[in-house]
Amino acid sequence: MPGSKPWPWSQLPSSAIDHYKQTYKMPAPDADGLGPEIKDNADGSICVQYHPNKGGRHEVQMCYEGCAVDGSPFSCMVDQIDGSYVTAFGAGLVGGMSGQMVSFTVTAKQGSLSKLDVKVDGPTKTDITRKDHGDKCDISFLPMTPGIYNIIVKYNGKEMKGSPFVSKVSVHENGIPLKPGEGRKRSQLSLGNSSEYSLKVLETNVVDLVASVKLPSGAIEPCLLKKDSEGHLCVGSFAPKSTGDYAIHISRDEKPIKGSPFHIKVGDKELAHASKVKVTGPTTKAIANEPNNLEIDCSEAGYGGLSIVIEGPHRSEIECKHYENRKYKIAYSPHEPGIYILNLRFADDHLPGSPFLLQVEGEPSGRLRETVSKTMEQAEPVKKNQNCEFYLQIPGTNPFDMEASVTDPEGSTELCEIMDEEDFHYRMMFTPQMEGTHTISIKHKGLHISGSPFVYSVGQLASGGTHKVQVGGPGVEKGEVGVSNVFNIYTREAGAGELSVAVEGPSDALIKLEERPHGFLGVAYKVKVAGMYDIHIKFNDGHIPGSPFRVHISPDSGVARNVTVHSLKDRGLQVDKASTFTVSYNGAKGTLNACVRTPSGGHEDCFVQEMDEGLYGVRFIPKENGVHYLDIKLNDHHIPDSPFAIMVGSMAADPAMVLAHGDGLERGSTGTKNKFVVRTAGAGSSFLAVFIEGPSKCALSCREVDEGYEFSYTPFASGKYLITIKYGNINIAGSPYQSEVTGSGRKPSPLNETSSMVVETVEKRPGAKSLRRFRGDASKVNVRGPGLKKARCNATQSFTIDVKDAGHAMLCVGMVAPNGLPEPELMVKKNNPTQYTVSYRVVEAGEHTLCIRFGDEEVPGSPFSIAT
């Protein structure tokens, strides 16, 4: 049953044909003997020829330079009718958009296309365009009405397998044909809670932990570890494909941790069954701009990740409202009425009925969109000892509080010269002494401004890309009606390209671009109506990282301008110690609200209390180190200088001093560990977070090294992966990075998957060796014995300490006499690896204080008061 199909590819070079031959892969119902071949048609197209030996749905994965081509994997339905083969494939068999041509292809035995009959039934009569080429028939039709179209394919009077194909057509702008550059909007949400398997092991940190899983087949694969909400280790993205025993091996410093290997018995009940997922709620009809609530029950469907994708003429908001016992509550809200496609998948398989054709009704939002574009030229490379400039507009700053510095590739830092120009414009000047990648830090009152630190290449510029565009400024964080809201765009490292800025919201926007030299661009926009706006920034038709930015535009702040803050300490704060300040209304009237945004991304409400008429006290307790942002609003309007940047902990924690290097930031291979190092020496201590987003989950691990932390990630599918590195919730210079992953592996996920790891770093000095870190839980230490309650002078007392379940840390025991001096006779004896006996003898009557610490924390009950 031989079969072939040509695959068009315009202007395809011969080197690309060779690359396709090396990377082509075809999974199928029975992959043996398929023998795929790729031939050059010598007309800018290629022909893929394969020999299926079983009917059914085949998937064609096609990669170019290790990355899946647009649309891959391609689905082909193969059937045998009266001794001849029939194959149908193409995006039109699944869906399309109204007003846009929908097409697919059917192949059959050479010279037998006359036996082929294709019909399309839909909401309206649709004419079919058919073109026969030897053994290939190209079919296209133009649906002007959204809805379900049944495509019936018959050969020799008999329907082929899979017919009728259900093509779900959504709408664009009420059926108006697409303009060039426009397309279907896609919103997605990926949830991995139901794919996590808890190992019921308490670990305070996942640093230096390495995990692998031995499958029932005997194969060994890397494994993703994470901590659940209770602090237990769990296996992330656990989606078993077969029954049997799965052995999870976890080691630290090449030594198995206690309990390893952990065995997971997988029966049919644990295997992922998308058909057993229960969905209740609106899947066919919904209301625009209102929450539409879905309840999805995965409790009987085994282990697997859940994904929700909505495609249509406009974007949609998707949010997980609640998760408990493998049951989700999802709220989604399309921005505009129309026809959308709702995809619900569990473990990459569609739920019954998915994809759903979603009729969205309700009133239009009335949102307007204004777009401006500019061609950005390639910046000229600079040489060492050449004068360089950095030009930004930073509203709301004081020139006397501004500071700029440049750090060279060897880690040496020098201050830049700053020139204050009109309307909050600043010109920073410096002279690099060597070639390589430099880091520019720009701070106001000792804290990084929005967008800082920046990368500045001296010498040959590296390859660019959309991910290298940097954006910063108050205009992408907050705004006000009737005034210019400003932000900066930095494209020097991204190379030449077309930059577009769009503002979408309740009113039209007046957008002005300010041209600046050396790859800088200033943007100012003014709107007339308050509300939520989206700022879309694209480079070469691709969204930059973080785009679209959601900005709340408040009404004219009015009386909020009168409000002032007093006694606010913006640095030197400590974790778990309260910080208080006062807010004076100065004649203003209204409701005061205060909220703190933490470095880990959380939001904490502040305690606000009226102290006198027009005078309020505000109090909050920081729970983590790093830069916090304090939002103070009157009647939902920011007061002057809000949000306030506040530093908790040491000022030494500086993301500008953190550097990342290694091949894993640029390239990688599937199924193998790809490594990179994040250098934190000299950058203080803070939270180090790594996010990897791409066509598959990654097994992500970390180990401590002398200069910082070495990360290893193992992707399971080829493609492009975006690696984001943050220190204290601020991107380090050069982040995000883009890694090209090649090699064979699993098929790419239909939506981007994210893997992450957060490490609480320790302060390191450049050139210093790392000391072994002990990690224990003092709350698990058990102390008991008569010597904890009462003592007699000149008599030996004792008690025991058991650290069996507390992990590894340093045990410290000390006793202070009533005179304030340490007791001279105190002895700790080790009975077994986890149990100790403490003996002491006191010589002075009175109250003695006994302190017991495990690591940096007091054990339960400590300090003990012992009377004699």
Tab-separated table of C-alpha atoms in Angstrom, residues 244-495:
chain	number	residue	atom	x	y	z
A	244	GLY	CA	4.047	-1.149	35.894
A	245	ASP	CA	6.634	-0.021	38.426
A	246	TYR	CA	8.228	3.429	38.125
A	247	ALA	CA	11.366	3.875	40.246
A	248	ILE	CA	12.277	7.480	41.138
A	249	HIS	CA	15.990	7.809	41.971
A	250	ILE	CA	16.939	11.025	43.804
A	251	SER	CA	20.478	11.860	44.872
A	252	ARG	CA	22.393	14.761	46.382
A	253	ASP	CA	26.145	14.974	45.832
A	254	GLU	CA	25.872	11.634	43.992
A	255	LYS	CA	24.480	9.955	47.136
A	256	PRO	CA	20.882	8.715	47.285
A	257	ILE	CA	18.698	10.634	49.702
A	258	LYS	CA	16.817	8.765	52.396
A	259	GLY	CA	14.108	6.525	50.903
A	260	SER	CA	15.490	6.582	47.344
A	261	PRO	CA	14.526	4.926	45.079
A	262	PHE	CA	10.828	5.704	45.507
A	263	HIS	CA	8.534	3.226	43.786
A	264	ILE	CA	5.276	4.221	42.131
A	265	LYS	CA	2.916	1.419	41.165
A	266	VAL	CA	0.974	2.462	38.098
A	267	GLY	CA	-2.160	0.588	37.126
A	268	ASP	CA	-4.813	1.423	34.598
A	269	LYS	CA	-6.409	3.847	37.069
A	270	GLU	CA	-3.231	5.971	37.147
A	271	LEU	CA	-2.776	6.136	33.366
A	272	ALA	CA	-3.991	9.331	31.699
A	273	HIS	CA	-7.503	8.911	30.244
A	274	ALA	CA	-8.778	12.107	28.651
A	275	SER	CA	-12.134	10.407	28.102
A	276	LYS	CA	-12.648	10.209	31.889
A	277	VAL	CA	-12.291	13.956	32.476
A	278	LYS	CA	-15.652	15.519	33.349
A	279	VAL	CA	-16.441	19.051	32.188
A	280	THR	CA	-19.407	21.153	33.242
A	281	GLY	CA	-20.077	24.720	32.195
A	282	PRO	CA	-20.288	26.752	28.986
A	283	THR	CA	-18.414	24.968	26.196
A	284	THR	CA	-20.661	25.976	23.277
A	285	LYS	CA	-22.062	29.378	24.338
A	286	ALA	CA	-20.409	32.133	26.351
A	287	ILE	CA	-20.699	35.838	27.157
A	288	ALA	CA	-18.031	38.338	26.160
A	289	ASN	CA	-16.299	40.418	28.850
A	290	GLU	CA	-17.834	38.361	31.643
A	291	PRO	CA	-16.378	35.377	33.528
A	292	ASN	CA	-17.595	32.091	32.062
A	293	ASN	CA	-16.945	29.361	34.632
A	294	LEU	CA	-15.899	25.802	33.817
A	295	GLU	CA	-15.557	22.998	36.341
A	296	ILE	CA	-13.134	20.298	35.204
A	297	ASP	CA	-12.876	17.083	37.235
A	298	CYS	CA	-9.695	15.058	36.599
A	299	SER	CA	-9.981	12.919	39.746
A	300	GLU	CA	-10.749	9.720	37.815
A	301	ALA	CA	-8.598	10.431	34.758
A	302	GLY	CA	-5.166	9.429	36.074
A	303	TYR	CA	-2.057	11.608	35.993
A	304	GLY	CA	-1.616	14.252	33.310
A	305	GLY	CA	-1.481	17.986	32.693
A	306	LEU	CA	-4.532	20.034	31.730
A	307	SER	CA	-4.435	22.715	29.042
A	308	ILE	CA	-7.041	25.219	27.916
A	309	VAL	CA	-6.595	27.001	24.579
A	310	ILE	CA	-9.067	29.493	23.081
A	311	GLU	CA	-8.608	30.564	19.466
A	312	GLY	CA	-10.639	33.199	17.719
A	313	PRO	CA	-10.822	36.729	16.335
A	314	HIS	CA	-9.764	38.306	19.657
A	315	ARG	CA	-7.802	37.441	22.768
A	316	SER	CA	-9.401	35.869	25.826
A	317	GLU	CA	-8.574	36.004	29.517
A	318	ILE	CA	-8.181	32.546	31.116
A	319	GLU	CA	-7.654	32.063	34.853
A	320	CYS	CA	-7.633	29.137	37.266
A	321	LYS	CA	-9.812	30.268	40.170
A	322	HIS	CA	-9.461	27.215	42.396
A	323	TYR	CA	-7.805	23.804	42.533
A	324	GLU	CA	-8.437	21.051	45.048
A	325	ASN	CA	-8.364	17.247	44.891
A	326	ARG	CA	-7.604	17.256	41.138
A	327	LYS	CA	-10.641	19.413	40.411
A	328	TYR	CA	-10.292	22.776	38.660
A	329	LYS	CA	-12.467	25.854	38.480
A	330	ILE	CA	-11.604	27.821	35.355
A	331	ALA	CA	-12.916	31.250	34.354
A	332	TYR	CA	-12.515	32.524	30.798
A	333	SER	CA	-13.633	35.758	29.200
A	334	PRO	CA	-13.345	36.490	25.465
A	335	HIS	CA	-12.851	40.179	24.724
A	336	GLU	CA	-15.416	40.386	21.925
A	337	PRO	CA	-18.470	38.477	20.618
A	338	GLY	CA	-17.880	36.031	17.775
A	339	ILE	CA	-17.099	32.409	16.998
A	340	TYR	CA	-14.166	30.888	18.923
A	341	ILE	CA	-12.593	27.453	19.172
A	342	LEU	CA	-12.231	26.033	22.704
A	343	ASN	CA	-9.573	23.313	23.021
A	344	LEU	CA	-9.487	21.244	26.212
A	345	ARG	CA	-6.680	18.684	26.494
A	346	PHE	CA	-5.578	16.276	29.195
A	347	ALA	CA	-2.114	14.741	28.812
A	348	ASP	CA	-2.048	16.235	25.272
A	349	ASP	CA	-5.240	14.360	24.265
A	350	HIS	CA	-8.499	16.151	23.496
A	351	LEU	CA	-11.349	15.729	25.934
A	352	PRO	CA	-14.569	14.250	24.493
A	353	GLY	CA	-16.119	16.854	22.201
A	354	SER	CA	-12.997	19.005	22.030
A	355	PRO	CA	-12.316	21.195	20.143
A	356	PHE	CA	-15.630	22.932	20.897
A	357	LEU	CA	-17.150	25.544	18.614
A	358	LEU	CA	-17.862	28.400	21.013
A	359	GLN	CA	-20.545	30.984	20.186
A	360	VAL	CA	-19.664	34.102	22.187
A	361	GLU	CA	-22.498	36.575	22.614
A	362	GLY	CA	-22.922	39.817	24.551
A	363	GLU	CA	-22.072	43.428	23.946
A	364	PRO	CA	-18.871	44.450	22.185
A	365	SER	CA	-16.274	45.935	24.492
A	366	GLY	CA	-15.842	49.001	22.353
A	367	ARG	CA	-12.070	48.688	22.675
A	368	LEU	CA	-10.072	50.690	20.175
A	369	ARG	CA	-6.574	50.034	18.908
A	370	GLU	CA	-3.989	52.455	17.619
A	371	THR	CA	-0.704	51.231	16.092
A	372	VAL	CA	2.487	52.972	15.009
A	373	SER	CA	5.518	51.356	13.387
A	374	LYS	CA	9.131	52.239	12.841
A	375	THR	CA	12.008	50.585	11.042
A	376	MET	CA	14.932	50.195	13.424
A	377	GLU	CA	18.332	50.282	11.772
A	378	GLN	CA	21.258	48.114	12.815
A	379	ALA	CA	23.301	49.989	15.399
A	380	GLU	CA	26.903	50.659	14.554
A	381	PRO	CA	29.360	48.516	16.528
A	382	VAL	CA	31.616	50.377	18.945
A	383	LYS	CA	35.250	49.688	19.754
A	384	LYS	CA	37.093	49.820	23.040
A	385	ASN	CA	38.255	53.290	24.125
A	386	GLN	CA	35.428	54.798	22.057
A	387	ASN	CA	32.948	57.162	23.749
A	388	CYS	CA	29.510	55.573	24.186
A	389	GLU	CA	26.099	57.015	25.106
A	390	PHE	CA	22.953	55.703	26.751
A	391	TYR	CA	19.896	57.980	26.394
A	392	LEU	CA	16.672	57.476	28.398
A	393	GLN	CA	13.656	59.417	29.640
A	394	ILE	CA	12.849	58.595	33.275
A	395	PRO	CA	9.877	60.661	34.558
A	396	GLY	CA	9.438	61.306	38.275
A	397	THR	CA	13.133	61.167	39.145
A	398	ASN	CA	15.510	63.610	40.779
A	399	PRO	CA	18.859	64.119	38.985
A	400	PHE	CA	20.667	64.184	42.330
A	401	ASP	CA	19.378	60.663	43.109
A	402	MET	CA	20.424	59.179	39.755
A	403	GLU	CA	23.381	56.827	39.424
A	404	ALA	CA	24.708	54.899	36.405
A	405	SER	CA	27.559	52.401	36.198
A	406	VAL	CA	29.070	50.031	33.653
A	407	THR	CA	30.463	46.588	34.456
A	408	ASP	CA	32.914	45.024	32.012
A	409	PRO	CA	33.186	41.298	31.153
A	410	GLU	CA	35.814	40.801	33.893
A	411	GLY	CA	33.514	42.179	36.604
A	412	SER	CA	35.124	45.594	37.099
A	413	THR	CA	32.610	48.404	37.651
A	414	GLU	CA	32.999	52.116	36.919
A	415	LEU	CA	30.571	55.010	37.282
A	416	CYS	CA	29.197	56.678	34.168
A	417	GLU	CA	28.908	60.409	33.611
A	418	ILE	CA	25.264	61.539	33.740
A	419	MET	CA	23.964	64.655	31.981
A	420	ASP	CA	20.554	65.935	33.066
A	421	GLU	CA	18.537	67.293	30.142
A	422	GLU	CA	15.029	68.744	29.917
A	423	ASP	CA	11.837	66.801	30.627
A	424	PHE	CA	13.532	64.052	32.680
A	425	HIS	CA	15.891	63.023	29.868
A	426	TYR	CA	19.265	61.634	30.918
A	427	ARG	CA	22.376	61.054	28.843
A	428	MET	CA	24.799	58.488	30.325
A	429	MET	CA	28.330	58.478	28.902
A	430	PHE	CA	31.134	55.976	29.391
A	431	THR	CA	34.284	54.701	27.661
A	432	PRO	CA	34.714	50.891	27.606
A	433	GLN	CA	38.248	49.611	28.063
A	434	MET	CA	37.751	46.176	26.510
A	435	GLU	CA	35.567	44.304	24.058
A	436	GLY	CA	32.762	41.991	25.098
A	437	THR	CA	29.375	42.167	26.773
A	438	HIS	CA	29.032	45.032	29.278
A	439	THR	CA	26.240	45.592	31.790
A	440	ILE	CA	24.712	49.056	32.267
A	441	SER	CA	23.075	49.668	35.656
A	442	ILE	CA	20.850	52.721	36.075
A	443	LYS	CA	19.534	53.390	39.568
A	444	HIS	CA	17.368	55.963	41.302
A	445	LYS	CA	17.828	56.255	45.059
A	446	GLY	CA	20.023	53.164	44.949
A	447	LEU	CA	17.432	50.906	43.263
A	448	HIS	CA	17.270	49.813	39.616
A	449	ILE	CA	14.867	51.736	37.383
A	450	SER	CA	12.353	49.838	35.269
A	451	GLY	CA	14.213	47.876	32.570
A	452	SER	CA	17.655	48.055	34.230
A	453	PRO	CA	20.156	46.393	33.986
A	454	PHE	CA	20.838	46.676	30.231
A	455	VAL	CA	23.253	44.810	27.964
A	456	TYR	CA	25.748	46.756	25.853
A	457	SER	CA	28.044	44.891	23.442
A	458	VAL	CA	31.438	46.347	22.640
A	459	GLY	CA	33.031	45.044	19.452
A	460	GLN	CA	31.186	42.644	17.202
A	461	LEU	CA	27.440	42.588	17.906
A	462	ALA	CA	25.999	39.156	18.659
A	463	SER	CA	23.102	37.698	16.693
A	464	GLY	CA	19.880	39.566	17.425
A	465	GLY	CA	16.301	38.493	17.863
A	466	THR	CA	12.921	39.541	19.206
A	467	HIS	CA	13.801	38.277	22.691
A	468	LYS	CA	16.615	40.844	22.963
A	469	VAL	CA	14.338	43.888	22.860
A	470	GLN	CA	14.162	45.550	26.300
A	471	VAL	CA	11.353	47.781	27.547
A	472	GLY	CA	11.089	49.846	30.727
A	473	GLY	CA	9.412	52.888	32.170
A	474	PRO	CA	6.332	53.923	34.123
A	475	GLY	CA	4.159	53.859	30.987
A	476	VAL	CA	4.139	50.052	30.908
A	477	GLU	CA	3.293	49.868	34.626
A	478	LYS	CA	0.677	52.565	35.266
A	479	GLY	CA	-0.841	55.626	33.612
A	480	GLU	CA	-3.246	58.513	33.877
A	481	VAL	CA	-5.757	60.007	31.428
A	482	GLY	CA	-4.932	63.259	29.719
A	483	VAL	CA	-1.170	63.118	30.330
A	484	SER	CA	1.717	61.608	28.408
A	485	ASN	CA	2.600	58.159	29.731
A	486	VAL	CA	6.207	57.425	28.834
A	487	PHE	CA	8.397	54.352	28.427
A	488	ASN	CA	11.677	53.441	26.672
A	489	ILE	CA	12.452	50.749	24.099
A	490	TYR	CA	16.013	49.483	23.616
A	491	THR	CA	16.668	47.512	20.407
A	492	ARG	CA	20.438	47.848	19.983
A	493	GLU	CA	21.158	44.191	20.826
A	494	ALA	CA	18.154	42.928	18.791
A	495	GLY	CA	19.527	44.101	15.443
